[in-house]
Coordinates of C-alpha atoms in Angstrom, one line a residue:
X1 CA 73.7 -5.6 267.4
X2 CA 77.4 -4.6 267.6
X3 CA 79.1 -7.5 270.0
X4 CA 80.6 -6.2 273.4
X5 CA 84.1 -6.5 274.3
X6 CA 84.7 -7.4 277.7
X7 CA 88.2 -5.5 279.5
X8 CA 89.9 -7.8 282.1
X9 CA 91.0 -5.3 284.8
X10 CA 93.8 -6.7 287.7
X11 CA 92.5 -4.0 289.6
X12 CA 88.7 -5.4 290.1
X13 CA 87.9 -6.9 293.0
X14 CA 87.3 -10.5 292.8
X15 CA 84.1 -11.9 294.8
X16 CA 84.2 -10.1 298.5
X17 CA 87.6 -9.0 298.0
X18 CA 88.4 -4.8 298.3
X19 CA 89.3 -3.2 295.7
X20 CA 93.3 -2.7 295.3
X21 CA 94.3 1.0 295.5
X22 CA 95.7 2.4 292.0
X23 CA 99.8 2.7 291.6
X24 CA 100.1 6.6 293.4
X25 CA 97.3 5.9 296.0
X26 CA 95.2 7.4 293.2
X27 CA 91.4 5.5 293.0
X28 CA 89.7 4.5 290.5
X29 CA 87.3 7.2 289.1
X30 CA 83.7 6.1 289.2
X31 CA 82.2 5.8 285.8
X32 CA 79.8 8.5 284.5
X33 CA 76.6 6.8 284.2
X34 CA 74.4 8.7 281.9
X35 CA 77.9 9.4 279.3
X36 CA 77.0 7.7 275.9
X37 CA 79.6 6.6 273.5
X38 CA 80.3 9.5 270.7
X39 CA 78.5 8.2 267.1
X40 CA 80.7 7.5 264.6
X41 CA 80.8 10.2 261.8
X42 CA 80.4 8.1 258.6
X43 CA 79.3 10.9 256.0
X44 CA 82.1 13.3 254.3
X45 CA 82.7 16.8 252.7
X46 CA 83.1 14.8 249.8
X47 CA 79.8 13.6 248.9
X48 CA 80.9 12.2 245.6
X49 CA 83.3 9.8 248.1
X50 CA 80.3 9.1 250.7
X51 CA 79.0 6.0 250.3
X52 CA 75.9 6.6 252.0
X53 CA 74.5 9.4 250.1
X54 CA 72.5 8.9 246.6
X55 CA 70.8 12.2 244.7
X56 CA 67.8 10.9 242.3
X57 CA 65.4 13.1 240.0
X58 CA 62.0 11.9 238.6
X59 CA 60.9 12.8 235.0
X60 CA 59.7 16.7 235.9
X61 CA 62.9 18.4 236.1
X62 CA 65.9 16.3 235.5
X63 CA 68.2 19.0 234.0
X64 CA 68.4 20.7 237.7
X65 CA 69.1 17.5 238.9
X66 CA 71.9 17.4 236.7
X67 CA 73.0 20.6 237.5
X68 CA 72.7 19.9 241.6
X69 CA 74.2 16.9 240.8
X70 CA 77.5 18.7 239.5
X71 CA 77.4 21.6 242.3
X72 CA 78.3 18.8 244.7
X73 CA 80.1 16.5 243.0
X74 CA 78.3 13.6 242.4
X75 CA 76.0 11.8 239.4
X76 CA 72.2 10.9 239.5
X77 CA 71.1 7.9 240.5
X78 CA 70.2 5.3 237.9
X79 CA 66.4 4.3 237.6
X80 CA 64.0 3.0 235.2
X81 CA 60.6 4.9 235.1
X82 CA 57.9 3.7 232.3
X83 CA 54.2 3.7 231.7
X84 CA 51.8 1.4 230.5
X85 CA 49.4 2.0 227.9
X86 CA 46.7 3.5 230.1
X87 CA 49.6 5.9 231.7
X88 CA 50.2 4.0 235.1
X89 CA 53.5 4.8 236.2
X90 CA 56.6 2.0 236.7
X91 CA 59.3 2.7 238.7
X92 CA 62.7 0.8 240.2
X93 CA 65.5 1.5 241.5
X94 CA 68.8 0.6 239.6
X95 CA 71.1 1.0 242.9
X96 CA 71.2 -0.5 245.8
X97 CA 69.7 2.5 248.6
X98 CA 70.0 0.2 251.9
X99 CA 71.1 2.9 254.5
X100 CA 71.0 5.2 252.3
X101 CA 70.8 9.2 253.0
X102 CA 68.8 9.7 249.5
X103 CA 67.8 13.1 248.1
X104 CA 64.9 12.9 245.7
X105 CA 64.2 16.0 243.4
X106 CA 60.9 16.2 241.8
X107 CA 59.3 19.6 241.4
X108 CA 55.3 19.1 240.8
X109 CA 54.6 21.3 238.0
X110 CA 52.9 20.7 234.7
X111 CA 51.2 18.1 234.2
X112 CA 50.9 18.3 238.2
X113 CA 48.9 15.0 238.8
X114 CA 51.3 13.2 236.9
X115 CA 54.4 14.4 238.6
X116 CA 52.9 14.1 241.8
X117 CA 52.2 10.3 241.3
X118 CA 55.5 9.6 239.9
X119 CA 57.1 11.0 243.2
X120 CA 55.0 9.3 245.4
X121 CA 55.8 5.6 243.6
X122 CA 59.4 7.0 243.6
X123 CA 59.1 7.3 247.7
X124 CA 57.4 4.2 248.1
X125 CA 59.9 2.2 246.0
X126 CA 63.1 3.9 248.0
X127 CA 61.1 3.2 251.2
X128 CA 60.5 -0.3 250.7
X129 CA 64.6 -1.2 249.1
X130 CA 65.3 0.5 252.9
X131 CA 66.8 3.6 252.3
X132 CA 68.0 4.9 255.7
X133 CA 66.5 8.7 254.9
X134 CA 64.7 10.0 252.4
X135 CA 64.5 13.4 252.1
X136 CA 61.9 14.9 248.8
X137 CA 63.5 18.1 247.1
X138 CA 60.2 19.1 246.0
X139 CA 61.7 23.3 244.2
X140 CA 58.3 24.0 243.3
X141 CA 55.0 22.7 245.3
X142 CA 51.9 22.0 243.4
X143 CA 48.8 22.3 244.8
X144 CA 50.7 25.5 247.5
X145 CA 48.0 28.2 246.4
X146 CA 44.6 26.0 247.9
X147 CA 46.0 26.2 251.8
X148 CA 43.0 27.5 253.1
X149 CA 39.1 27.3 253.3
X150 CA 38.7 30.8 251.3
X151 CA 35.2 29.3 250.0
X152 CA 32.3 27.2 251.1
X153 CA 32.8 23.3 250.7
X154 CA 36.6 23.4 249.2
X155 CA 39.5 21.1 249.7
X156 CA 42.8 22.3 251.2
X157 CA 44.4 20.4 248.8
X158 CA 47.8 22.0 249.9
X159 CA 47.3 19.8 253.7
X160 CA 46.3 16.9 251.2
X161 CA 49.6 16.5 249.3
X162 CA 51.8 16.8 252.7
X163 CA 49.4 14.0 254.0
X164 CA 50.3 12.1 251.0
X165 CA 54.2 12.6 251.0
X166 CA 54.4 11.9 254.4
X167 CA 52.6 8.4 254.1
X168 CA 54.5 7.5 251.2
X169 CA 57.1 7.6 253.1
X170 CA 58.9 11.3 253.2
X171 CA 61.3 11.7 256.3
X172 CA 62.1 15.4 255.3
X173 CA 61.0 17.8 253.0
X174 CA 62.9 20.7 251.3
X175 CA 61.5 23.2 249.4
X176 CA 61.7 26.6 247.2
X177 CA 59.2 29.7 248.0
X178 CA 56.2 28.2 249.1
X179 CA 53.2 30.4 248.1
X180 CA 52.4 30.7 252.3
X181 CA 55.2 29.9 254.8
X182 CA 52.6 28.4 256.9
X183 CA 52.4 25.3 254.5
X184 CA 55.0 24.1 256.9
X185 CA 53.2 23.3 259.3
X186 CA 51.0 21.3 257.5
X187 CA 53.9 18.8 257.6
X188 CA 54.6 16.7 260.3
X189 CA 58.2 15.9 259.4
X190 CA 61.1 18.0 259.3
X191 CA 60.9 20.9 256.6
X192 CA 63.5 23.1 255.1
X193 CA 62.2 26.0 252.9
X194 CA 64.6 27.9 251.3
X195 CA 64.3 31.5 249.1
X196 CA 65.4 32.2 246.0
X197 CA 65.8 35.9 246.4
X198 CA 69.8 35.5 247.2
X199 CA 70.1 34.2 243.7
X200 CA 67.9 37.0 242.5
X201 CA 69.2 40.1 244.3
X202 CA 72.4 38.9 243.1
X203 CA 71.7 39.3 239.1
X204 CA 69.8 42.9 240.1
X205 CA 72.8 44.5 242.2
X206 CA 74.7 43.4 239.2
X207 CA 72.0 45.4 236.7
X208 CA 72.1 48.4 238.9
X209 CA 68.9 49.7 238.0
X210 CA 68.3 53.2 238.8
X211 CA 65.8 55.2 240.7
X212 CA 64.8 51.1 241.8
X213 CA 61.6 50.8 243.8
X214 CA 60.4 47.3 244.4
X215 CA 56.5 46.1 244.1
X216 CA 54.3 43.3 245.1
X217 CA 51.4 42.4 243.2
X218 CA 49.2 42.1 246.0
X219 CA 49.3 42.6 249.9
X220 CA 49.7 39.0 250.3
X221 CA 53.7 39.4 249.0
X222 CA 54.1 42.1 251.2
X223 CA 56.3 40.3 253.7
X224 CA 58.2 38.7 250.5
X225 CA 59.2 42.1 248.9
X226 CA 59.9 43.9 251.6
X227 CA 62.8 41.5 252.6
X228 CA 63.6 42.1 248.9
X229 CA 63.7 45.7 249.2
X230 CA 65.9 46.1 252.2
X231 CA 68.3 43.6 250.6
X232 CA 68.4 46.0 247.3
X233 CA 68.4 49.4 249.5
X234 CA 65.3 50.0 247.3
X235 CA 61.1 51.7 248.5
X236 CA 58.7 49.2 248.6
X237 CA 54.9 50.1 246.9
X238 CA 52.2 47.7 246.5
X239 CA 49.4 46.7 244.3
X240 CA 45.8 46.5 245.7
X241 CA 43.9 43.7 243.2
X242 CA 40.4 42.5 243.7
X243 CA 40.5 38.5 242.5
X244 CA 36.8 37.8 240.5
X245 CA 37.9 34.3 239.4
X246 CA 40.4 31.6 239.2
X247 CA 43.1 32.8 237.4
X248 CA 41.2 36.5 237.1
X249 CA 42.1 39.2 238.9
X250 CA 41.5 43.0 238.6
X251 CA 44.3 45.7 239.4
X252 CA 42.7 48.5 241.6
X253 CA 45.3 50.5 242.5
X254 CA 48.7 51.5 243.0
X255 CA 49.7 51.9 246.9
X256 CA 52.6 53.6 247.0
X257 CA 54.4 56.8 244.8
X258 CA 56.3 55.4 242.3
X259 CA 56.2 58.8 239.9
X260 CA 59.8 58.5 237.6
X261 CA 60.6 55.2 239.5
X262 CA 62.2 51.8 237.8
X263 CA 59.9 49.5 239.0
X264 CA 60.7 46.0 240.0
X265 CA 57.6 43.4 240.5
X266 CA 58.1 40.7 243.0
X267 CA 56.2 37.3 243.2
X268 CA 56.8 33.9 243.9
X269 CA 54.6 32.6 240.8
X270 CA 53.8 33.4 237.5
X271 CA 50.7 31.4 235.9
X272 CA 48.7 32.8 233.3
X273 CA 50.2 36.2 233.5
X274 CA 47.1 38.0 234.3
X275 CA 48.1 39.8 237.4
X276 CA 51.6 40.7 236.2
X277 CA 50.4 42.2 233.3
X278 CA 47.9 44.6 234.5
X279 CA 50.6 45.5 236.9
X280 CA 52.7 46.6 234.7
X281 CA 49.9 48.6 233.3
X282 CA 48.8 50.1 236.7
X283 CA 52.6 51.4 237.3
X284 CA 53.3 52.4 234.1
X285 CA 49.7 54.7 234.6
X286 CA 50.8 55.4 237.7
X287 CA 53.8 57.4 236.2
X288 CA 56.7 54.7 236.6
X289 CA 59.5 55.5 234.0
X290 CA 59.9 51.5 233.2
X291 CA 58.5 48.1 235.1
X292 CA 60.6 45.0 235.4
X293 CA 59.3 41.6 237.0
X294 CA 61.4 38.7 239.2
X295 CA 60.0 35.4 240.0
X296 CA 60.6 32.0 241.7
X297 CA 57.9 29.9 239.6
X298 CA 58.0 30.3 235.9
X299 CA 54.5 28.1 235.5
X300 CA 53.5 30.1 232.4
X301 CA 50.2 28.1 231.9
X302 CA 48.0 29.1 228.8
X303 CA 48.4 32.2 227.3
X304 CA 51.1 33.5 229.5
X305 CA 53.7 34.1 227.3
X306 CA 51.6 35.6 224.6
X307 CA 50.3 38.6 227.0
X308 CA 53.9 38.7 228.4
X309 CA 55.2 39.3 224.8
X310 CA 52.4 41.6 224.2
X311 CA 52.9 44.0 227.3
X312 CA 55.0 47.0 228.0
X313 CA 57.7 45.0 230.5
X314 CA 60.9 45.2 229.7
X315 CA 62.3 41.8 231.6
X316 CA 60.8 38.7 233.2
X317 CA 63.7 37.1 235.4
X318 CA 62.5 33.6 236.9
X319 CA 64.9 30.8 238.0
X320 CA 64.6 27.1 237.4
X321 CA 62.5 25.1 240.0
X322 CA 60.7 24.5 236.4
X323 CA 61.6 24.4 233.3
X324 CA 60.6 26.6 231.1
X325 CA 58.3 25.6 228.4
X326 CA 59.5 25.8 224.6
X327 CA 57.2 29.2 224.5
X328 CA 58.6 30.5 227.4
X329 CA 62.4 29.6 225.7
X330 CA 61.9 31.6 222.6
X331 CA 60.8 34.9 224.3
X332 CA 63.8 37.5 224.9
X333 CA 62.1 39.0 227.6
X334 CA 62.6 35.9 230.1
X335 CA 65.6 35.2 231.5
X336 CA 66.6 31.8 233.3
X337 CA 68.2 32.0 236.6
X338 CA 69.7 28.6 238.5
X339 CA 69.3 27.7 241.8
X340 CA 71.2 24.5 241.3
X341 CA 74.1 26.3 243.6
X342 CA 71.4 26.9 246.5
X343 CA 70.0 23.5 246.3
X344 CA 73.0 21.7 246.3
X345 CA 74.1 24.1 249.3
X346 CA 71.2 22.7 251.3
X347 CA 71.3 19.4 250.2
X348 CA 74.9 19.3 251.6
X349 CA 74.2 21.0 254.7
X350 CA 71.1 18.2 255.2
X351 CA 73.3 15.5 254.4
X352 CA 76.1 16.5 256.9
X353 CA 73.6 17.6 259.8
X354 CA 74.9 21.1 259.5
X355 CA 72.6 24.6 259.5
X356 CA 70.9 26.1 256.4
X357 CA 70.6 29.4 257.8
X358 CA 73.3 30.5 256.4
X359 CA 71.4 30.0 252.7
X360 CA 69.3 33.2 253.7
X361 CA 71.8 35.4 252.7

């Protein structure tokens, strides 16, 4: 507790005595008693100056660590993360973090579990060296697509992992295009989620693709490529698929006229590739002149990258929430976006108690 200072005032009446009138005649104005003292602002533009402010990255994506890192000015954190023979994870803290605003990113992708694990020690340890805040950067959520009992006696793993993040110790949780924008509310701490289609409507203004109509794989992205397609001025058709399996899915067909159209596929994730293939074949059937394809999530599990090489689309743009696997790197057809510039956007606006909202656009 902050000591009081006590003000010695002639003016107060001693004991019974009345109070002496002000110099003027002027009384004393009665103090407002619910007015609270204004906090003292301690954080600064300057994050690379702020003392109390401390970026970190775990083992699944440092490089956009690095690059938020550098977007606002400051260097990752120092740590020390090993594992013993059987694969347990070890992890400390090389800084001190007491009163701390700390920013931890970690995307769960590939190998999920492990990832997972690592940030939830990570939380733990920055919980118990008292960080003031901690606030999990999390660009790509694992475990997003299982939010829902679509099937007798399943998990919703999705609930599990917010359950998990907020024991460990979470006080706020940012993240990139989450597969259902209702995985918010799974969380009972503050959650911002960001898009990455300003950072991808951005490189195709720039292409100025003609005759552009944009297309979601499936009804579920509706919502997601329609803001698209108003942002690009650009019709928006759809895909109806019928899903037989995990990671199986069968194009049905094309809703929507897209006859000596440049199409442009929209999804938030790209796994095996299935589905974006046999989109590209159902458009391409359906008459469309040429199909391009824009993603968040470049998970490229199995053969991904073989079909994608193998198919009739010309581009595959995908930004960084995770890195791209050595496969992925070598194909022509992918292109990299960053959204090290959004991240660190939002990590400043968090940090300074400021509004994201602005990040829409």
């Amino acid at each position: 507790m902050e000591a009081e200072t006590l003000v010695m005032d002639e003016n107060k009446p001693k004991g019974n005595e009345p109070a002496k009138p002000r110099e003027g005649g002027q009384k004393e104005p009665a103090p407002a008693r619910d007015a609270k003292p204004a906090p003292e602002r301690k954080r600064t533009r300057n994050l690379g100056e702020d003392k109390r402010f401390k970026l970190f990255s775990g083992t699944a994506n440092p490089e956009l660590a690095r690059k938020i890192g550098e977007h606002i000015g400051v260097k990752v954190g120092e740590t020390k993360l090993q594992r013993f023979a059987d694969g347990e994870v070890f992890f400390q803290l090389l800084e001190n973090v007491r009163g701390v605003d700390v920013f931890v990113v970690q995307p769960t992708c590939f190998p999920v579990d492990q990832h997972l694990v690592e940030l939830l020690v990570m939380i733990d340890a920055l919980k118990r060296a008292s960080a003031a805040r901690i606030t999990v950067v999390v660009p790509y959520y694992g475990y997003a697509r299982q939010d829902r009992k679509d099937r007798p006696r399943v998990a919703i793993s999705a609930k599990l992992v917010a359950d998990l993040l907020t024991t460990a110790g979470a006080n706020r949780a940012l993240f990139v295009d989450l597969h259902a924008a209702q995985i918010q509310g799974f969380f009972n701490i503050p959650v911002d989620h960001l898009y990455a289609s300003p950072v991808l409507v951005s490189y195709f203004r720039e292409l100025n693709l003609p005759n552009l109509m944009v297309v979601s794989p499936d009804p579920g992205g509706i919502e997601r490529a329609r803001f698209f397609a108003q942002k690009m001025g650009a019709p928006l058709a759809f895909v109806d698929k019928r899903r037989t399996d995990i990671n199986v899915a069968e194009v049905m067909n094309v809703v929507g006229d897209v006859r000596g159209k440049v199409c442009l596929i929209l999804d938030d994730i790209i796994d095996t590739a299935g589905t974006l293939v046999k989109t590209v074949d159902a458009l391409l059937e359906a008459g469309a002149t040429s199909v391009h394809a824009c993603a968040s999530h470049a998970v490229l599990s199995g053969p991904a990258t073989d079909r994608i090489a193998a198919s009739r689309l010309e581009q595959l743009v995908v930004t960084d929430t995770i890195p791209l696997r050595e496969a992925g790197q070598k194909l022509q057809k992918i292109k990299v976006l960053s959204i090290a510039g959004l991240l660190g956007a939002a990590i400043e606006s968090i940090h300074m108690e400021t509004s994201v909202s602005t990040l829409f656009n």
